[in-house]
């Protein structure tokens, strides 16, 4: 590398300074995973981004999903997954698989990747320190009847102390979206919802949801129609009209939940772009959609 | 209940006072599990005992095993476990199962049980906060050759800070015996060894290993020949002679490791007895074998 | 003791867990003494109970009385005690005797007993750290005239910092009911009143007054007519009607004072029952009368 | 007062600055009482001096005696005091009187005086927080036989934590020379010894013993022969020769004990001189005798 | 010195006790300088007074002016100072001189004097830790036009953290009246205004402005007409009428500003009197004028 | 900027991670100034670099020189600077100018620049908090005689507490090379020496001296002969031989002083290169000369 190029590099560091200053000491809740996670390189890139955030003074809290890996493991033991309204029907045996894949594979992999590159991650489920108290979710099927989805839950309450203490002491909490019921039973919760509720309970300064599309599009399928800033009111209308649909709905709802609790900024960004987290945080180039109140 | 009986009960509390005083603020590492764990009632009793310890000022740290449950899950997916010198041959796929069962089922169950009865448990593997750094174990088969057991590891180093901080803040750490290799890979480690090393690194005041026999017996099979206090020297001789053998060997070695690091008292006790932990700690009635230096 | 009996004992410990959990870190003001104190065994039992409370995380603060011992000492030096409305007429010389007996004998005995059994008690009068500021009490005799009782005082103000700091650091404060006047003179104050005011100033979680009767009785002399829970309104009516009278009046008034200041639970219990404190706190068996708002 | 005089006063404050600077944050153990105490004005002056010390950053710890007042009270109840080698023969009843007078009268009076003038004093006996652990003193009579003096004790051990915590929090500890035996019994200890041991245990920066003579004199009865600085070696010789005798012996021994434990300066000064404490500390004018190693 | 005189001295210390008690832990902002400063002896006396305040628990914060020394240096380099409404016209080169004299000479001299006599002073300008944010002052000339005075500023905002942290850690902050503009440029601010604003921002307990006259006089030139206590309302009227005029106006305005922000007492006193600070603080003799709300 | 370029930028941040991790929480002493300072752009670049260091967890401490600016100001008032062995002859009037330029201009300019770009700098001289205690330097002229250079000093002692406290609280200390003599007088000290002594006293992790040449050259004038790593032994030889000479001598001596006190790494680098600080710290590209023990 020439001296010129090296100096170029130093300038980049300096350009990031105003952003570092702004976010020093702030808490960011970052959701990633589900479809956004398979690629090992992406996983490493996100780990690096998160560690960097930690070192420049941000307190990142990760929430991950797990859909595809769970489906895969269920099929490997001969069980065909079923979904109602995008929620996985979760009987006792499925819940066992969810727990095993979530905690034993996905969570541990993320923790291990972060630590390998120099961070200090700690994996948590909603059981740890009673972090996520859950109640059974009552799902209304398209037909209008209430459907029993088994161990599918909603967040009843967050006890954020454990996450706060760990973040305060330099650790990076990595949270699996499993809630604890009052009898000690486990519930499968949508990871976007967990991220939204956690951001709200922590009074985070940013909620960032990494996904595998460009963001929210005006015209489905046309990346050029990306909406950079989406107001809550319009977001609600688009969900009613169905122009925001499917897996994007809980993401938008998580943003709205966080905004209502006072989180100042929420983002849905494209996790497939290399270092998209840093781009979002350290440059003026908006990538993806910012949901604003 | 008559007033007489109620008063009787109060006296029991008062009799425990000298023990409470002695152990106030002390750290106990408690290993349980493997065969000692299946029964739900025992699990609940141990949870209650551990919570009580926490409330009377002791800082308990749990380490659990997982043998039988792993074997069961392996068989469920059609894999027959193999053992060399009592160590499970652990190829990559087996390691996946170990992680899933350990973290997703056993660890979460213990955490959930403790929290349900009012404790604040946090589940950890060796990856969390880089708690247990492991190296590949070189096993010498009875034939004299070195055998590759795959992802079977030994403790290379303990970073006890995370466990200390959690215990200091009122949490009960529950540790799964999985170590983190330098490349971030996972290792399956004997749970007794982890307990011994953790007790040593924490400079614990007691190491208590719950098992499913009466303790160490002079004559195998004769409970009346229970050795109440076993000196390290004699323990070593008994291991050489084979009168301590099988699964008892790593337990005794864990005690010796802890004693050498300055842990003042180590115990191998009968986890099948109801509230055996409290009996050991709060009464003069020795149950099981105390290994002493 | 058989193993069965030992296990029985461990169960008692476990049964106390929910109570321990509830009261962890809470402050209890406990008044005992006066007639409830003579017996050495009772004194030792109460000391043990208080130490146990301390070890399971409760912060006990003791207030003691001193009536009979003072009377005895006065008579020994040839002075006949006089009472108006149950208050001891306290001239300068009597006040000297009150101080000597209260601080030199009773308070020091309690401190010594607690320390001997392993607690860390510190004796205090209202002078220490200006704990109890007192003003002269204006007593209206039954005849309607105001009577000068000499150095009999009422609590003007509590400075609870010293008690809080000691309790926070693991000490058990033992408070004699002597108040400090603005000129540094001492006042003899009713110990029940001091306990009530101290509970109020400390925002204690319980005020427990040990006495030498069963509690408050519906029909005087009939223990079977014990009132388990007495509402403030009814208590006031009973005092007006005279069915609560004599030494029980300041006890009930202390409870009311504490309740009004936000102390959630106040109790008048039978100190003659062995370990009555533990029975009240660690079992569901109500002993004595709970005064509730 | 003229402006000139007022300015004169301000200069005095300024002249004290170098001393204030030197002693900031230091601990002084000050013994006073016994014969040096009767006068109310002297008591007030000493209280003022001690409060001033506290405000300019010194941590004063007081130890008081009680001889004359105890003798007086004993006689009032018809008991004639007996002494062996200057130690009061202390049977059980005498010990009761010692405790009553020491804690109920003298200690409380000092605490009350200090608080009235704006300090925050806390009275302590050796029982409080187990401050002074005592053992029975074996006294050898001039005849050579060992005499049983009853509850006369020597300091076995000091637990200085309570005094340190109180002093650290701005309180002025006032210590009565009563020790706690292993069975909880009380012992009457020489106050000078307590002061010396306390200074040693606290690693104080000064031990100052106020007495009612000018200091140590070369020729008994000739104030002009005052020894300003007395070396330990010479002090020992003078005690052997008997030129230091009587009540001065335990004072000198207390100084020697403190010096040996590393207390840098020890003084025996004339408590009858108004504000003698301030004179000693804030001026270059040596009053009394400094014992040096 | 005779013993009598020495005792006299000790009494002075004792008489200061009530004042010391009142002001313990309080923050005083003290403005001195400008004409009040030239004399080296006065400078030393003020340093001693300030150190003494620090040692008896007061947290003094100094603000100094610099007028005459700046004028002198300007003339030395051949520039004739110009004033409008008493404010120095400050072009870029003059500002350089102001900074050099203020920071390099006056501030450093004060710091050095305090440290030499045993204090721990730290010199600050408004740039340090962004202590004083300034905006350009718009001055209206007597003719009615707005005049450009160059780098003359008003306090826009105080960031008191740095001063608080230093004072909390035992340092004596010494502040030069230079403000920092938003582009990093320096502004020359009236030192009395800085003192008033700093007292307000620190919620000081006293603002004391040392000057070179007796205080505020009823009849100009007649010291006997000194106003001891001046109410804000009357002060405002006197400024309107012109009976308070010239350099006294910003002093009175600083007092009013501080009073409005809740500073309880503000004083304008005669700095020429030896130890005037101590006289004001430690005696009842009011010297100068107290401005009260 | 294209997305490609933006991603490129993010990668640079990520590449800096290992360096950030290594230097987190470490203290760097950075000397710059003298000839390396005139250019405003360079000054801004260095300010930005230093702020960035602070935000990524490094504790930078700056030391500046001031030669050319002082010479310029001296000439402006008609004084011709004189040098002996490269040391400025400093009579009282020259010392006044040194103080004025150092504190009033250079130090304040650096502080102001750092704060304007978002850091929190605090300017200090050796007088502040008694940071640098100096003694008069005895200079031996080439002729062998001792020459009186006036107020030229050497570091006698560093009191690093003030710098440590400020750095700990997030401030960036900026130190002018002026020492405080025992009479409070000021001394002009070589800035490189101050940097070396400060690095030693702070037990810094790096000493970086910015200069206006490439580093230490094998052949004077030939940049290609730059020595990347210079051992102390060789450095000493080169100074004796004169191949290291002039202003480079105190720089090398400062490095040696720091190395001897345990500072692990010392660097002399080219301050004219843009962002040379970041290049040195955040890349593997060595710029300039590292002096190693």
XYZ file of N, CA and C in Angstrom, chain F residues 147-231:
255
model
N 27.341 27.911 32.634
C 26.718 29.152 32.198
C 25.394 29.328 32.926
N 25.098 30.563 33.312
C 23.799 30.813 33.940
C 22.796 31.153 32.846
N 21.846 30.237 32.621
C 20.846 30.466 31.576
C 19.612 31.149 32.136
N 19.630 31.492 33.412
C 18.462 32.144 34.021
C 17.396 31.117 34.364
N 16.171 31.369 33.943
C 15.052 30.509 34.329
C 14.870 29.320 33.387
N 15.985 28.646 33.112
C 15.902 27.391 32.361
C 15.966 26.272 33.383
N 15.035 25.333 33.287
C 14.954 24.320 34.335
C 14.987 22.896 33.823
N 15.178 21.979 34.745
C 15.023 20.556 34.489
C 13.886 20.042 35.361
N 13.287 18.927 34.927
C 12.220 18.335 35.733
C 12.823 17.721 36.986
N 12.324 18.155 38.128
C 12.792 17.591 39.391
C 11.864 16.453 39.807
N 10.584 16.669 39.532
C 9.577 15.697 39.961
C 8.258 15.973 39.254
N 7.532 14.918 38.935
C 6.205 15.054 38.332
C 5.173 14.611 39.374
N 4.099 15.411 39.566
C 2.945 14.957 40.361
C 1.833 14.638 39.381
N 1.695 13.405 38.962
C 0.821 13.121 37.819
C -0.673 13.050 38.147
N -1.068 13.216 39.421
C -2.465 12.968 39.810
C -3.462 13.794 39.007
N -3.194 15.093 38.861
C -4.156 15.953 38.164
C -4.372 15.464 36.729
N -3.276 15.150 36.046
C -3.387 14.654 34.669
C -4.152 13.342 34.639
N -3.864 12.473 35.584
C -4.564 11.179 35.631
C -6.048 11.349 35.867
N -6.396 12.214 36.815
C -7.814 12.415 37.120
C -8.549 12.992 35.915
N -7.928 13.973 35.264
C -8.585 14.568 34.101
C -8.747 13.524 32.996
N -7.687 12.766 32.716
C -7.743 11.766 31.650
C -8.788 10.695 31.977
N -8.853 10.333 33.239
C -9.830 9.329 33.691
C -11.264 9.814 33.468
N -11.468 11.115 33.601
C -12.815 11.676 33.451
C -13.136 12.110 32.029
N -12.338 11.678 31.058
C -12.679 11.963 29.674
C -12.062 13.225 29.105
N -11.268 13.949 29.890
C -10.630 15.156 29.367
C -9.308 14.806 28.674
N -8.868 15.713 27.797
C -7.564 15.573 27.149
C -6.654 16.650 27.722
N -5.710 16.273 28.596
C -4.810 17.269 29.171
C -3.815 17.760 28.109
N -3.604 19.075 28.072
C -2.643 19.682 27.147
C -1.634 20.445 27.999
N -0.383 19.980 27.995
C 0.587 20.458 28.976
C 1.633 21.365 28.340
N 1.791 22.570 28.904
C 2.864 23.468 28.476
C 4.117 23.168 29.290
N 5.292 23.228 28.658
C 6.542 22.803 29.323
C 7.106 23.880 30.245
N 6.307 24.264 31.234
C 6.750 25.258 32.213
C 6.737 24.572 33.571
N 7.829 24.667 34.291
C 7.918 24.017 35.590
C 7.783 25.008 36.720
N 7.397 24.501 37.899
C 7.232 25.357 39.068
C 8.387 25.140 40.040
N 9.112 26.224 40.362
C 10.201 26.134 41.330
C 9.671 26.184 42.752
N 10.542 25.936 43.691
C 10.085 25.846 45.084
C 9.605 27.179 45.645
N 10.043 28.278 45.046
C 9.552 29.586 45.500
C 8.356 30.039 44.664
N 7.836 29.146 43.833
C 6.708 29.521 43.012
C 7.127 30.139 41.684
N 8.435 30.291 41.464
C 8.893 30.890 40.211
C 8.707 29.886 39.063
N 8.687 30.391 37.828
C 8.477 29.526 36.666
C 9.801 29.192 35.997
N 9.892 27.993 35.428
C 11.072 27.612 34.661
C 10.660 27.160 33.267
N 11.481 27.524 32.318
C 11.344 27.144 30.923
C 12.034 25.787 30.751
N 11.291 24.766 30.398
C 11.911 23.433 30.274
C 11.758 22.939 28.849
N 12.705 22.150 28.395
C 12.611 21.557 27.068
C 11.371 20.657 27.011
N 10.543 20.858 25.978
C 9.266 20.148 25.896
C 9.448 18.648 25.699
N 10.499 18.247 24.993
C 10.736 16.810 24.811
C 11.031 16.152 26.160
N 11.821 16.839 26.980
C 12.126 16.293 28.306
C 10.850 16.148 29.140
N 10.007 17.187 29.086
C 8.752 17.108 29.836
C 7.940 15.900 29.367
N 7.863 15.710 28.053
C 7.094 14.582 27.517
C 7.660 13.259 28.013
N 8.979 13.149 28.006
C 9.609 11.908 28.451
C 9.348 11.651 29.929
N 9.480 12.693 30.740
C 9.273 12.541 32.186
C 7.803 12.243 32.498
N 6.912 12.899 31.771
C 5.487 12.693 32.007
C 5.104 11.263 31.625
N 5.608 10.791 30.484
C 5.345 9.410 30.070
C 5.838 8.446 31.142
N 7.011 8.751 31.699
C 7.568 7.890 32.744
C 6.692 7.918 33.992
N 6.290 9.114 34.423
C 5.517 9.236 35.664
C 4.127 8.638 35.522
N 3.566 8.735 34.317
C 2.213 8.189 34.099
C 2.267 6.700 33.786
N 3.456 6.129 33.678
C 3.592 4.766 33.171
C 2.739 4.628 31.907
N 3.009 5.525 30.961
C 2.254 5.531 29.706
C 2.555 4.280 28.898
N 1.718 4.012 27.923
C 1.940 2.848 27.068
C 2.659 3.216 25.781
N 2.666 4.487 25.463
C 3.375 4.952 24.291
C 3.823 6.386 24.550
N 5.014 6.703 24.058
C 5.450 8.099 23.948
C 5.660 8.346 22.468
N 4.954 9.332 21.919
C 5.087 9.637 20.488
C 5.529 11.085 20.360
N 6.680 11.285 19.738
C 7.183 12.643 19.547
C 7.045 12.995 18.065
N 6.204 13.978 17.769
C 6.018 14.418 16.393
C 7.096 15.453 16.090
N 7.773 15.310 14.953
C 8.801 16.283 14.602
C 8.656 16.673 13.128
N 9.593 17.440 12.614
C 9.415 17.896 11.237
C 10.460 17.300 10.305
N 10.950 16.120 10.692
C 11.812 15.360 9.767
C 11.264 13.934 9.697
N 11.857 13.142 8.825
C 11.301 11.806 8.586
C 11.459 10.887 9.786
N 12.413 11.187 10.639
C 12.748 10.309 11.757
C 14.256 10.394 11.936
N 14.871 9.326 12.403
C 16.329 9.341 12.549
C 16.934 8.683 11.314
N 17.854 9.392 10.715
C 18.422 8.928 9.443
C 19.835 8.381 9.651
N 20.118 7.333 8.920
C 21.467 6.752 8.926
C 22.449 7.773 8.348
N 22.104 8.244 7.147
C 22.911 9.292 6.507
C 22.113 10.586 6.529
N 22.610 11.589 7.213
C 21.890 12.850 7.275
C 21.473 13.310 5.884
N 20.233 13.733 5.760
C 19.769 14.281 4.493
C 19.243 13.245 3.514
N 19.440 11.963 3.804
C 18.949 10.926 2.901
C 17.766 10.184 3.514
N 16.543 10.601 3.177
C 15.323 10.002 3.767
C 15.278 8.490 3.568
N 15.913 8.010 2.514
C 15.880 6.562 2.253
C 16.648 5.795 3.334
N 17.499 6.521 4.093
C 18.310 5.822 5.103
C 17.628 5.846 6.487
N 16.314 6.066 6.485
C 15.553 6.106 7.749
C 15.763 4.834 8.569
N 16.036 4.991 9.843
C 16.162 3.829 10.737
C 14.790 3.543 11.350
N 14.211 2.390 11.064
C 12.855 2.075 11.549
C 12.848 1.772 13.035
N 13.806 0.982 13.446
C 13.870 0.635 14.869
C 15.285 0.864 15.350
N 15.400 1.678 16.387
C 16.728 2.052 16.884
C 16.872 1.597 18.329
N 17.909 0.784 18.558
C 18.119 0.313 19.924
C 18.796 1.394 20.767
